[in-house]
mmCIF file of C-alpha atoms in Angstrom:
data_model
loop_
_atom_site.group_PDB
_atom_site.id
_atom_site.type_symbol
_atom_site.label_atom_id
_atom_site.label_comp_id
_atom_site.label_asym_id
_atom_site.label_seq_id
_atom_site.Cartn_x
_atom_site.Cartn_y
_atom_site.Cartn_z
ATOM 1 C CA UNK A 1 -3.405 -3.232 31.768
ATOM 2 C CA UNK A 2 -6.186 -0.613 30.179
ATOM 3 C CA UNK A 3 -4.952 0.941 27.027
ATOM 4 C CA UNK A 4 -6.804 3.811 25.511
ATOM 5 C CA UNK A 5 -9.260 3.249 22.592
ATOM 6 C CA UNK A 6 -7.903 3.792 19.063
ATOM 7 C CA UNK A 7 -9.008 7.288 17.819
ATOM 8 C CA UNK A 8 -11.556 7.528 15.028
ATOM 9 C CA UNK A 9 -9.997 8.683 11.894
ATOM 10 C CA UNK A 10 -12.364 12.039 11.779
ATOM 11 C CA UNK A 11 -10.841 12.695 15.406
ATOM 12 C CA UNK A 12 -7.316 12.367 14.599
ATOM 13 C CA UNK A 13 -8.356 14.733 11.188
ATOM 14 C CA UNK A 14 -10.151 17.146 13.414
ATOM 15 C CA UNK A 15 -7.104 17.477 16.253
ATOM 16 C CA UNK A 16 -4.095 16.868 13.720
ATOM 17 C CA UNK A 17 -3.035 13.528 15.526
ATOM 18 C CA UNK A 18 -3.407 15.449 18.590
ATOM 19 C CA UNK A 19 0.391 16.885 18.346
ATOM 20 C CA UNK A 20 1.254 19.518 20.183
ATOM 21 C CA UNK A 21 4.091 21.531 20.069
ATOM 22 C CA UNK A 22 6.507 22.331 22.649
ATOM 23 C CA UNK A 23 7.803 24.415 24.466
ATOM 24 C CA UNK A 24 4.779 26.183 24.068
ATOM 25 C CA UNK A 25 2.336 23.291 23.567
ATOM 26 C CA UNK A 26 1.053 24.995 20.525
ATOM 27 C CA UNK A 27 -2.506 23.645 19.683
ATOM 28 C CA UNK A 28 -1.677 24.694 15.735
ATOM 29 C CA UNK A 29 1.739 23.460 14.483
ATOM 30 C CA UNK A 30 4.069 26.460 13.469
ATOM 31 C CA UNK A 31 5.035 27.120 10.067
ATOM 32 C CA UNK A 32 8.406 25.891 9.117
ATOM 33 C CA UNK A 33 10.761 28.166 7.132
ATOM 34 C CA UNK A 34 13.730 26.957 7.175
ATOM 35 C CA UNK A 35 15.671 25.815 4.104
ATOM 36 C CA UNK A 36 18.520 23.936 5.837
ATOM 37 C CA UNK A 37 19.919 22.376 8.727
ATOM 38 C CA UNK A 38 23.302 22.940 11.189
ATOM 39 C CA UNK A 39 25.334 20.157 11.106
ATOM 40 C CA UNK A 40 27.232 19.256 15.090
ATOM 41 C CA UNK A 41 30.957 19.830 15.046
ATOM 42 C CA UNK A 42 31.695 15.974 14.029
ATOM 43 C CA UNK A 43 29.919 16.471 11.273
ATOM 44 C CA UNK A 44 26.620 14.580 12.018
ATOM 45 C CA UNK A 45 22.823 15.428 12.006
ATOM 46 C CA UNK A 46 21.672 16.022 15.637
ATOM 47 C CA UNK A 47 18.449 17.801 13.914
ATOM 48 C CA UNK A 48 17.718 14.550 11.283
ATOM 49 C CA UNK A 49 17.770 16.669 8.191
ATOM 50 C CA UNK A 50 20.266 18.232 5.669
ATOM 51 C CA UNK A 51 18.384 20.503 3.261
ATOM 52 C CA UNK A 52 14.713 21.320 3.015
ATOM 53 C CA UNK A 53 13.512 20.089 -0.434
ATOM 54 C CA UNK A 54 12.572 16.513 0.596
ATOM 55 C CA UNK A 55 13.078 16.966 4.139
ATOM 56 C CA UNK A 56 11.183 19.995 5.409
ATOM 57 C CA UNK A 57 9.995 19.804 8.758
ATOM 58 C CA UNK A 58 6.874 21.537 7.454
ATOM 59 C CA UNK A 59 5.580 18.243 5.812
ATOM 60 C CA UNK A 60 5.804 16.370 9.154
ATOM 61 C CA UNK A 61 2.189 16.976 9.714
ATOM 62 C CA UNK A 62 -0.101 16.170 6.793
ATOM 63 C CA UNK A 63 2.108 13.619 5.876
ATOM 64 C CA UNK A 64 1.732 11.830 9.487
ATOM 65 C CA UNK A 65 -2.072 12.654 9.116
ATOM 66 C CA UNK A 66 -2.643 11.358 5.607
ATOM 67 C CA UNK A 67 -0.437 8.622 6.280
ATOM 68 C CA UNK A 68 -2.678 7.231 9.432
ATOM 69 C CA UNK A 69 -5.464 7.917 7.410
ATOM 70 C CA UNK A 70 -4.900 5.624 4.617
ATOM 71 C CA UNK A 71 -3.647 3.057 6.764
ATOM 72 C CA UNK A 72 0.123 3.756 4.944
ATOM 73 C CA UNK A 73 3.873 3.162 5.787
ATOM 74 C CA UNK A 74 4.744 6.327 4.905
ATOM 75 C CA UNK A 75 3.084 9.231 2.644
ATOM 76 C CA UNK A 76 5.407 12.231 0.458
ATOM 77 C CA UNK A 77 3.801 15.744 -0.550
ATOM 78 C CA UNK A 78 4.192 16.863 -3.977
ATOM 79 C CA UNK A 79 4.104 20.385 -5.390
ATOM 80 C CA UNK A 80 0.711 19.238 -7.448
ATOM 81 C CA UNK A 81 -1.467 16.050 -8.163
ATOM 82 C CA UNK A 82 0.581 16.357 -11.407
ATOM 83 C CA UNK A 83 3.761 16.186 -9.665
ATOM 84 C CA UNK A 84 2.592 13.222 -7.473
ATOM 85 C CA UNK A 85 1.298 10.875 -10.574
ATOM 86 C CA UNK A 86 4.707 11.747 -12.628
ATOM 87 C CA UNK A 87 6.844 10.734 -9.630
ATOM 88 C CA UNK A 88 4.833 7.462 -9.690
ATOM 89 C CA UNK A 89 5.753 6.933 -13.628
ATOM 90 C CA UNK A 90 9.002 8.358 -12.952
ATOM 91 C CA UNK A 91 9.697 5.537 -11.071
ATOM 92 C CA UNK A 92 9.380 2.774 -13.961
ATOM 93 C CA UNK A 93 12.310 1.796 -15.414
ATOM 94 C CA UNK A 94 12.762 1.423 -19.432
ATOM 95 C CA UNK A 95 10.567 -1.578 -20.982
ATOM 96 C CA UNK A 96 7.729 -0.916 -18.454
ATOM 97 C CA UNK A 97 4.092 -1.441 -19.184
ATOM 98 C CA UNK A 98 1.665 0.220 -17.683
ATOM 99 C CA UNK A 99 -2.000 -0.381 -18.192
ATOM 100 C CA UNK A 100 -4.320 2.547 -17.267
ATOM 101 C CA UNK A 101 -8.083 3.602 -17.598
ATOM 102 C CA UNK A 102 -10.092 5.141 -20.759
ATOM 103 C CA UNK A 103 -11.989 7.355 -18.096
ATOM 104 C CA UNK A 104 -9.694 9.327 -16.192
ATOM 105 C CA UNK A 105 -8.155 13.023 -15.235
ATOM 106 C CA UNK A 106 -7.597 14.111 -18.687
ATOM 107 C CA UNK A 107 -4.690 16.168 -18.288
ATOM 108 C CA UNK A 108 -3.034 12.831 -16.718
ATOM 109 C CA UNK A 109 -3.992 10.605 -19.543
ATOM 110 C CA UNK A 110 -2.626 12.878 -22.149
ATOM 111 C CA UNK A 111 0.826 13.200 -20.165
ATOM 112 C CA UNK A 112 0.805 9.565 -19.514
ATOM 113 C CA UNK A 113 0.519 9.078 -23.282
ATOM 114 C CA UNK A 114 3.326 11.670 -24.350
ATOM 115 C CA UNK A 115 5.360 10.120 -21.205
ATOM 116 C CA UNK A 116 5.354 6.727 -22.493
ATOM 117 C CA UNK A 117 6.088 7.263 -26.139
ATOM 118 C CA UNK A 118 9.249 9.295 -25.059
ATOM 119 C CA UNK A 119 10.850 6.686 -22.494
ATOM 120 C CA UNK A 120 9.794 3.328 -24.724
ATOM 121 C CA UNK A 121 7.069 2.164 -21.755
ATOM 122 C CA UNK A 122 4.468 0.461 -22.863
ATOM 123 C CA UNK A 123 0.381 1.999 -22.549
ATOM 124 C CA UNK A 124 -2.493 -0.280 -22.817
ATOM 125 C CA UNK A 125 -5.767 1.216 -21.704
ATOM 126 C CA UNK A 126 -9.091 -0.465 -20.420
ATOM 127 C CA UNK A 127 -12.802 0.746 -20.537
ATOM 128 C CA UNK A 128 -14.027 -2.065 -17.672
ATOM 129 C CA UNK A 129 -12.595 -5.118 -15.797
ATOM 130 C CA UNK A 130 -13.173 -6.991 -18.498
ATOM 131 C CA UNK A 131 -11.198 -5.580 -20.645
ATOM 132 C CA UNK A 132 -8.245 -5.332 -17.503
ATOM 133 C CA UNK A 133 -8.606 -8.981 -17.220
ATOM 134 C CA UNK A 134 -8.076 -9.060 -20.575
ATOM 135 C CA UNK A 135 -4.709 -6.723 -20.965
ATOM 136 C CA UNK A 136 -3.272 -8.320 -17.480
ATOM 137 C CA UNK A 137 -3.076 -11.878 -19.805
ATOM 138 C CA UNK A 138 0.132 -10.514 -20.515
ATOM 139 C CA UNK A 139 2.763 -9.013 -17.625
ATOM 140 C CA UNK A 140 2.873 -5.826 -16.751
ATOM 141 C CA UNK A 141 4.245 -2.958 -14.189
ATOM 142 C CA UNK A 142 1.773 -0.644 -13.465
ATOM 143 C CA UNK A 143 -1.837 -0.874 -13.465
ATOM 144 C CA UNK A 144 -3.653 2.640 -12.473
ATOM 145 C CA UNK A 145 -7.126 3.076 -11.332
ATOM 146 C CA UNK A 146 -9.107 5.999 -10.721
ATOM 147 C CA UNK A 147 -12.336 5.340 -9.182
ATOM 148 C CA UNK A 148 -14.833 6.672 -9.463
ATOM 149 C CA UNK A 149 -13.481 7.883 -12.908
ATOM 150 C CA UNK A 150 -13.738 11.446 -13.824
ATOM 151 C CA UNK A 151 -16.057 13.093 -15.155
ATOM 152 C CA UNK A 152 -18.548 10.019 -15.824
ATOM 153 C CA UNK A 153 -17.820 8.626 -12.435
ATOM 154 C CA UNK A 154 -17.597 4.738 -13.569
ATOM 155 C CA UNK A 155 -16.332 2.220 -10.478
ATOM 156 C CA UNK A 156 -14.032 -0.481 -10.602
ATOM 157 C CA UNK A 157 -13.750 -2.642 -8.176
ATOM 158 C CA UNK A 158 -10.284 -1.870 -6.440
ATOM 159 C CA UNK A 159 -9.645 -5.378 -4.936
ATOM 160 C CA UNK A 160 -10.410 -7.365 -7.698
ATOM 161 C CA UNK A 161 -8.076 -5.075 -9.983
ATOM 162 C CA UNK A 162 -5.411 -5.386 -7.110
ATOM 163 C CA UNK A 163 -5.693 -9.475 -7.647
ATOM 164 C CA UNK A 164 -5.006 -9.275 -11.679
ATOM 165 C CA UNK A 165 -2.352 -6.795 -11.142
ATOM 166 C CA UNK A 166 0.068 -8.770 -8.200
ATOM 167 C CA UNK A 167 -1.136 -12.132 -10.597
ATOM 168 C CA UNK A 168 0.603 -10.202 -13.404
ATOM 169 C CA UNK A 169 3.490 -8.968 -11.490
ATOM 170 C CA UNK A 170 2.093 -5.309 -11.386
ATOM 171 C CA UNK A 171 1.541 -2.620 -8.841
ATOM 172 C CA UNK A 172 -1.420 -0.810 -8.204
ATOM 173 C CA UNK A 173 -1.868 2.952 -7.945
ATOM 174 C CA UNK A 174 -5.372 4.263 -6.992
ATOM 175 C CA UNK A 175 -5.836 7.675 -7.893
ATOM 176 C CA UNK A 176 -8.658 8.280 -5.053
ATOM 177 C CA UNK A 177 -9.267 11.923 -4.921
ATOM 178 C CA UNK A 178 -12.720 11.762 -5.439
ATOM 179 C CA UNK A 179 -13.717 9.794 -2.330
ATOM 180 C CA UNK A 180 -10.899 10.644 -0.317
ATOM 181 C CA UNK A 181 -9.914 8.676 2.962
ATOM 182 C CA UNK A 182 -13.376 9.594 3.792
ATOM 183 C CA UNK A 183 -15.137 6.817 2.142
ATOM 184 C CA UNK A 184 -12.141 4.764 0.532
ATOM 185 C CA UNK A 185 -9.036 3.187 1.919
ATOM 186 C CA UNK A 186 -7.941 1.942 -1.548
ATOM 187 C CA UNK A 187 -4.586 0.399 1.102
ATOM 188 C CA UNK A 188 -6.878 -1.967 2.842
ATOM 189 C CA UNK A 189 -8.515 -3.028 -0.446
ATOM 190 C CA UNK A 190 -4.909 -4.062 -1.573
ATOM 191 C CA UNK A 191 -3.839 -1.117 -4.185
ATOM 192 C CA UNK A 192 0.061 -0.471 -3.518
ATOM 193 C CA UNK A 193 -0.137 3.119 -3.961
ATOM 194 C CA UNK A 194 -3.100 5.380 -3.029
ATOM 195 C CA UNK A 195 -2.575 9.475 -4.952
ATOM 196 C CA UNK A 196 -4.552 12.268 -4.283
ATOM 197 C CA UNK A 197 -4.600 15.719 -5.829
ATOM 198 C CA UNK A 198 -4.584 17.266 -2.238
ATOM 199 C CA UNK A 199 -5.511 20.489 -3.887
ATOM 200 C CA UNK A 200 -9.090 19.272 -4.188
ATOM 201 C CA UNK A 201 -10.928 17.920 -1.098
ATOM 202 C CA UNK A 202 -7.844 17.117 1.179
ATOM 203 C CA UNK A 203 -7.559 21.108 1.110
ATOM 204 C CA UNK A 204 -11.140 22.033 0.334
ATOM 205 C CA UNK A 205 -10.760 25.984 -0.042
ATOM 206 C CA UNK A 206 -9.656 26.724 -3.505
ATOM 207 C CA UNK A 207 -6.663 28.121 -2.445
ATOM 208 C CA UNK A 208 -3.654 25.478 -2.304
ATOM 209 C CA UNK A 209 -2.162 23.616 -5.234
ATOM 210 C CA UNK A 210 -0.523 20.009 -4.037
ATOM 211 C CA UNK A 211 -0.319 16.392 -4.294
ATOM 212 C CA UNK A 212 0.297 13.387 -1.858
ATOM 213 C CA UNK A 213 1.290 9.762 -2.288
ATOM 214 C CA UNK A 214 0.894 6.763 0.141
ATOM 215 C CA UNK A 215 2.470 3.243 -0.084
ATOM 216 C CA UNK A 216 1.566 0.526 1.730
ATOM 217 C CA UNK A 217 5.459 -0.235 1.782
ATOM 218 C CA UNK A 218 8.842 1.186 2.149
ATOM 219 C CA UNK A 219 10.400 -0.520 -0.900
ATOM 220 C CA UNK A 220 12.319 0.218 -3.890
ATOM 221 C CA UNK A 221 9.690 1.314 -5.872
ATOM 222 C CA UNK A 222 8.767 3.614 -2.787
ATOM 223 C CA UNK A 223 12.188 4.504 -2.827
ATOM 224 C CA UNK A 224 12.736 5.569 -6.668
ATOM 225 C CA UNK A 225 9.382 7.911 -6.078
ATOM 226 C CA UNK A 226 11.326 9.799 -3.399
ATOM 227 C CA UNK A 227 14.239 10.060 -5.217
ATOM 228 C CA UNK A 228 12.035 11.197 -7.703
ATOM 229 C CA UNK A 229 10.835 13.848 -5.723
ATOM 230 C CA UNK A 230 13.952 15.179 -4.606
ATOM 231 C CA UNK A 231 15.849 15.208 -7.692
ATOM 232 C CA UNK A 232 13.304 16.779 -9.464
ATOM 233 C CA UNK A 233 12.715 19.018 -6.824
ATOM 234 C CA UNK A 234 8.261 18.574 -7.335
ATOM 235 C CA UNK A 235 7.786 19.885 -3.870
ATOM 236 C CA UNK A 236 5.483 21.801 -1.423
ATOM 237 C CA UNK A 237 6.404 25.233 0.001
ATOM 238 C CA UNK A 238 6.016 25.586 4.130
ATOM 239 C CA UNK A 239 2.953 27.886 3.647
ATOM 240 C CA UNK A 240 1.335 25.528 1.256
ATOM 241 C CA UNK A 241 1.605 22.423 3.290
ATOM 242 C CA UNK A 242 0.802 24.259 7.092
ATOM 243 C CA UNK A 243 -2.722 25.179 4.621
ATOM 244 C CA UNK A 244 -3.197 22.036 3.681
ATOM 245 C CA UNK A 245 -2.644 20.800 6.956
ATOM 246 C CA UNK A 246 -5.117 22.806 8.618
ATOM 247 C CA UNK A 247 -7.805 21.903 5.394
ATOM 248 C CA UNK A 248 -7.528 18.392 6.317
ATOM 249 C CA UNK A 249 -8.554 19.358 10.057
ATOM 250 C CA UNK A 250 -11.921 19.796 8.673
ATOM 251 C CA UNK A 251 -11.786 17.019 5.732
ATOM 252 C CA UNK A 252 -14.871 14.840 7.499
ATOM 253 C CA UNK A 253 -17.225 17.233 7.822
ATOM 254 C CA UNK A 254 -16.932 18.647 4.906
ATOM 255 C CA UNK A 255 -16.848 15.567 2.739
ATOM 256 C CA UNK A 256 -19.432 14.229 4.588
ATOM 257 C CA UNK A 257 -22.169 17.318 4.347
ATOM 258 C CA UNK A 258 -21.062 17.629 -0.033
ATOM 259 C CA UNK A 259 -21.702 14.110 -0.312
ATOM 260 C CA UNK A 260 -25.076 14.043 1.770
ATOM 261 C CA UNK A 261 -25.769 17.301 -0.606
ATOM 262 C CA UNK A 262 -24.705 15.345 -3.573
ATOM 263 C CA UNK A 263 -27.261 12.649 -2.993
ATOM 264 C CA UNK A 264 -30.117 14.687 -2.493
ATOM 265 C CA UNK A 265 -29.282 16.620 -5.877
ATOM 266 C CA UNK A 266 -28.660 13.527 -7.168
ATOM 267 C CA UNK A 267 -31.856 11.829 -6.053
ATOM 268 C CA UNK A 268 -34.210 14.989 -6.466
ATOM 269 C CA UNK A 269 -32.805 15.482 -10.838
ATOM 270 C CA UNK A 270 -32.858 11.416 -11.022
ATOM 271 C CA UNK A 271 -35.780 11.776 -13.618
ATOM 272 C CA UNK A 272 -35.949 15.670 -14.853
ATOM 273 C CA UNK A 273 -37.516 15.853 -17.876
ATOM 274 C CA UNK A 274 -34.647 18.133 -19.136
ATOM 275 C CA UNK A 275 -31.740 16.028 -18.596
ATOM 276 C CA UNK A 276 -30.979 12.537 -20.120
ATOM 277 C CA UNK A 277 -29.426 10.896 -17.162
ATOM 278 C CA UNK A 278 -27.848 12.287 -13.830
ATOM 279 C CA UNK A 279 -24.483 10.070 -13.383
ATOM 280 C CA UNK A 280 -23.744 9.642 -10.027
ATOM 281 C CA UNK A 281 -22.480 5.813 -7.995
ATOM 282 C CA UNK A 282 -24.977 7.174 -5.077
ATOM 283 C CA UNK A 283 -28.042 6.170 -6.950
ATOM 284 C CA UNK A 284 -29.055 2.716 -7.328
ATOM 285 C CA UNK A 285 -29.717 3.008 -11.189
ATOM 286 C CA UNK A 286 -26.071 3.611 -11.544
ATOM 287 C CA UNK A 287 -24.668 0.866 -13.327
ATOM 288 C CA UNK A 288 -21.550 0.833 -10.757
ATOM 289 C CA UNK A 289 -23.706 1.311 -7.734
ATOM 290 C CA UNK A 290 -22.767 -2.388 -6.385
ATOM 291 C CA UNK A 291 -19.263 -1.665 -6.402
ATOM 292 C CA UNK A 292 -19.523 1.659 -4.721
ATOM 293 C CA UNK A 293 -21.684 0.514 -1.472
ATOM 294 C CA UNK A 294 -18.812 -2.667 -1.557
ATOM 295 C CA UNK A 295 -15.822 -0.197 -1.031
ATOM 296 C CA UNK A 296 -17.421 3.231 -0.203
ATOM 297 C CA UNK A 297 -18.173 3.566 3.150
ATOM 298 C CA UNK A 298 -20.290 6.187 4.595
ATOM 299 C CA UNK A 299 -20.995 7.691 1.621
ATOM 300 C CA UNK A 300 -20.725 7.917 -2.732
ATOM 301 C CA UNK A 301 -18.883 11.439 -2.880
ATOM 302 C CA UNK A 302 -19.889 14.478 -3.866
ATOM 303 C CA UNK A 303 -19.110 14.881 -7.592
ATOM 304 C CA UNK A 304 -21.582 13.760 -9.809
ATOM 305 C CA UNK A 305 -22.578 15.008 -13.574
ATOM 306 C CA UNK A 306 -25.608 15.547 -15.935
ATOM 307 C CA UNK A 307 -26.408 14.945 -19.321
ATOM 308 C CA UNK A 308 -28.516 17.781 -20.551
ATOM 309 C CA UNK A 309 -31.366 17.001 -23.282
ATOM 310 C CA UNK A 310 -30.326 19.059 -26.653
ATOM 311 C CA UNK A 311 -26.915 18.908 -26.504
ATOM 312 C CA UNK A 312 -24.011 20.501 -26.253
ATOM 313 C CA UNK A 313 -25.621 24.302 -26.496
ATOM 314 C CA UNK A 314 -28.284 23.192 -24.165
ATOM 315 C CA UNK A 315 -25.267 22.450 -22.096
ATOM 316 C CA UNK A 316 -24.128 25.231 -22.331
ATOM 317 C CA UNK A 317 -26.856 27.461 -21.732
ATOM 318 C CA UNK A 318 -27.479 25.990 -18.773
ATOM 319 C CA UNK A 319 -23.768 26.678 -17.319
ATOM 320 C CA UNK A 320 -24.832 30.155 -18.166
ATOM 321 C CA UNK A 321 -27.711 30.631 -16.355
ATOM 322 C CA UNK A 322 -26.696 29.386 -12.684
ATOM 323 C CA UNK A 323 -26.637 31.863 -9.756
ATOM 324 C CA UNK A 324 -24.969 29.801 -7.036
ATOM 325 C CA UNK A 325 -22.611 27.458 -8.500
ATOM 326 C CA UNK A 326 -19.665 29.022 -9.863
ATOM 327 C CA UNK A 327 -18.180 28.366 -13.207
ATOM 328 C CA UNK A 328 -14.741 27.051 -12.882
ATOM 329 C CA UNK A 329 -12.356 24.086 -13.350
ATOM 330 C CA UNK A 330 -11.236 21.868 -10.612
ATOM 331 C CA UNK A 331 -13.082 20.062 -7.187
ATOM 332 C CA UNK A 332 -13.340 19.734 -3.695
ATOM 333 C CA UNK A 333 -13.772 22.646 -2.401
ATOM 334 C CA UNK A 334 -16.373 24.109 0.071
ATOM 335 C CA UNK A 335 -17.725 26.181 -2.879
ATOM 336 C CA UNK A 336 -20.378 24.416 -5.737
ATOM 337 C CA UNK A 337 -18.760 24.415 -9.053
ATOM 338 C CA UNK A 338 -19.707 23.296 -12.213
ATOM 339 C CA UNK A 339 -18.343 22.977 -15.577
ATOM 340 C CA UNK A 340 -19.164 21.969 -19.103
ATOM 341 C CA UNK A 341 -16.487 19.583 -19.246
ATOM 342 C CA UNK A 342 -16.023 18.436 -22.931
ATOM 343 C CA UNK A 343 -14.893 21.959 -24.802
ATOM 344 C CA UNK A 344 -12.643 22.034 -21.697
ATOM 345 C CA UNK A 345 -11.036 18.795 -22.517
ATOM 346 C CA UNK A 346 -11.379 19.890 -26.284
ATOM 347 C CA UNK A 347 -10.203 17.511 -29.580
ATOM 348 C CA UNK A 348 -10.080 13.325 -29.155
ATOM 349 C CA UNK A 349 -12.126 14.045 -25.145
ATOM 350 C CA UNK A 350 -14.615 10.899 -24.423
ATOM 351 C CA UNK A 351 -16.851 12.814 -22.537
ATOM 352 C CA UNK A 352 -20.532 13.594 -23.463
ATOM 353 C CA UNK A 353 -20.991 16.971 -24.917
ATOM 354 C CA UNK A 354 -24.080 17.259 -23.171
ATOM 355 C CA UNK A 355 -22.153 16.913 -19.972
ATOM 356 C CA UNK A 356 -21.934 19.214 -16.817
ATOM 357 C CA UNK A 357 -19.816 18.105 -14.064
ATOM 358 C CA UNK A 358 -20.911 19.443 -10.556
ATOM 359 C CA UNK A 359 -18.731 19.623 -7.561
ATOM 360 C CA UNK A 360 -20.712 19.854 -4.536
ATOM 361 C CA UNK A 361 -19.938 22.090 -1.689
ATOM 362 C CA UNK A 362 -21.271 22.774 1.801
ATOM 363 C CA UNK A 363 -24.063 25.643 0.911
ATOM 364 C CA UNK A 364 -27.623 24.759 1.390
ATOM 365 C CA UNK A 365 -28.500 21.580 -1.024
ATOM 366 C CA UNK A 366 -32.144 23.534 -1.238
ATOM 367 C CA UNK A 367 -30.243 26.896 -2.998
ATOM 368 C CA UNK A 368 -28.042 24.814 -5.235
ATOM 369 C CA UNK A 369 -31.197 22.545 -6.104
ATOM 370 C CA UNK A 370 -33.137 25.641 -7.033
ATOM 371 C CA UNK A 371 -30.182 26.978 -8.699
ATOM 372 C CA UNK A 372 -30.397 24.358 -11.107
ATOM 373 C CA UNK A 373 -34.052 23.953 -11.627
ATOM 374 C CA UNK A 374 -33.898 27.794 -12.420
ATOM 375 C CA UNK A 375 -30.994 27.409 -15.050
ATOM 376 C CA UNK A 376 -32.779 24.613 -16.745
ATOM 377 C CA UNK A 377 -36.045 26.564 -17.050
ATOM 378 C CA UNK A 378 -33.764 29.436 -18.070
ATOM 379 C CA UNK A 379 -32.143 27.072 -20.847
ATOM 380 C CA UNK A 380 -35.188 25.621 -21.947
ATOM 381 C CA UNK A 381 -37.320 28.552 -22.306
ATOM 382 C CA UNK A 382 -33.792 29.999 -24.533
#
């Protein structure tokens, strides 16, 4: 007996697994509304579902998708990235450790900090593997790993950090928003959890706020995170998840043409006389270049950063002066952004002063190259 070849993972993206729905064989799914469910007159569930917060028909979708995607057992929306990583901590029990990353989404570190003081878990934190190996001498709960690591885009290399944490009795969450499903499968690599802030590239149009986790298993810690999510009610809204589910229809083409993009700016600012290094895992002067052509596949991302000679006003200025890129906070989307990224972060931040972090979109890499050359003439000649 013929069977049909498996479907490539930017097909099932680009059709939405193909669904369709009846009776009108709908090529988009509808948006569903509804808050809660008729019971039958015994009482029972004919439908599958009592009450929309964690069981809304209108996550079926992106949840299906993102689960295939990552190779999951099952993937949960969240109302945020936010709401996603604090279901994940959520879901320790008192006495926990957890060891995370320096280098990592700021507004997640200082939660994570806050979070742990308040519920007596322990917080160790790790620059390199090294220094993992190092803290994983002792047992722990949680290990997190965001790779690459915003905003200076360091790589760790997932499988080995999945081997010290299940040696030290740990899980391991992956916060892979940056490479997305595109180029990573942090599942196959052996992470235990795989998060995305799908308001960034899963989404990719500046115009949804959410947040998905994957497991690799239904188990009780799986379990606890969607109690989690229910009880604290951290969930999507219909409209937000039919958007996101129609952003992730075009998630490989777009990831694909930023990251080409990203390379090419990458490449072409490499040795600019105005800039004191260009930090992205794409080139192979990038100290975690290795790592990145071991578990990124098809690609390095498109997010990269530079370090501007002169400082943090030269920095600034040059923010100032583009034309193209826009000036905002946040990722992923089919739009160039940039963003002087330390007064953002403000007191105790590890990143460089002298940083800008770029987000690359789909426009021309030719205009956003000139863009920048411009601004840095512009900034220099200040």
């Amino acid at each position: 007996m013929q069977h049909d070849a498996p479907h490539s993972p930017a097909t099932l993206a680009a059709q939405g697994m193909g669904a369709t729905m009846m009776p009108h064989r709908d090529i988009v799914p509808p948006i569903h509304l509804a808050t809660t469910f008729e019971r039958a007159e015994d009482g029972s569930l004919p439908g599958g579902r009592i009450y929309a917060r964690d069981a809304s028909p209108a996550y079926d979708p992106a949840e299906a998708l993102l689960c295939e995607l990552e190779g999951g057992a099952q993937a949960a929306l969240f109302a945020s990235g936010m709401a996603a990583a604090s279901a994940v901590l959520l879901a320790l029990k008192p006495g926990a450790r957890i060891v995370a990353p320096h280098d990592m989404y700021w507004s997640l570190r200082n939660w994570m900090i806050g979070f742990s003081a308040n519920w007596q878990i322990g917080l160790d934190f790790y620059a390199d593997a090294e220094e993992l190996a190092a803290l994983l001498q002792h047992p722990a709960d949680l290990v997190w790993v965001e790779t690459p690591a915003n905003p200076t885009w360091e790589l760790l290399d997932i499988a080995r950090a999945a081997e010290l944490a299940h040696d030290a009795g740990a899980r391991l969450v992956v916060d892979s928003t940056v490479p997305t499903p595109v180029f990573t499968r942090p599942l196959a690599l052996g992470a235990d959890v795989v998060m995305h802030s799908a308001t960034k590239y899963l989404n990719g149009h500046s115009d949804v706020v959410a947040g998905v986790l994957v497991t690799r298993a239904e188990d009780d810690f799986w379990t606890r995170i969607k109690t989690a999510r229910a009880a604290g009610g951290a969930v999507l809204g219909p409209f937000e998840a039919w958007l996101l589910n129609r952003g992730l229809r075009t998630l490989f083409p777009r990831v694909r043409t930023a990251a080409a993009s990203a390379l090419r700016i990458a490449q072409h600012f490499e040795h600019h006389p105005a800039l004191l290094a260009v930090l992205y895992p794409g080139l192979p002067a990038h100290p975690g270049h290795d790592i990145a052509c071991r578990q990124m596949e098809g690609g390095f991302g498109a997010m990269l950063s530079l370090r501007v000679r002169g400082g943090e006003a030269a920095a600034r200025r040059v923010a100032g002066a583009v034309k193209i890129f826009r000036r905002a906070t946040s990722l992923g989307s089919v739009e160039s952004l940039i963003e002087h990224r330390g007064p953002i972060e403000g007191p105790g931040t590890r990143c460089p002063l002298d940083l800008l972090r770029i987000s690359v979109g789909i426009e021309d890499p030719d205009d956003l190259i000139a863009d920048l050359e411009q601004a840095l003439d512009k900034a220099n000649g200040a």
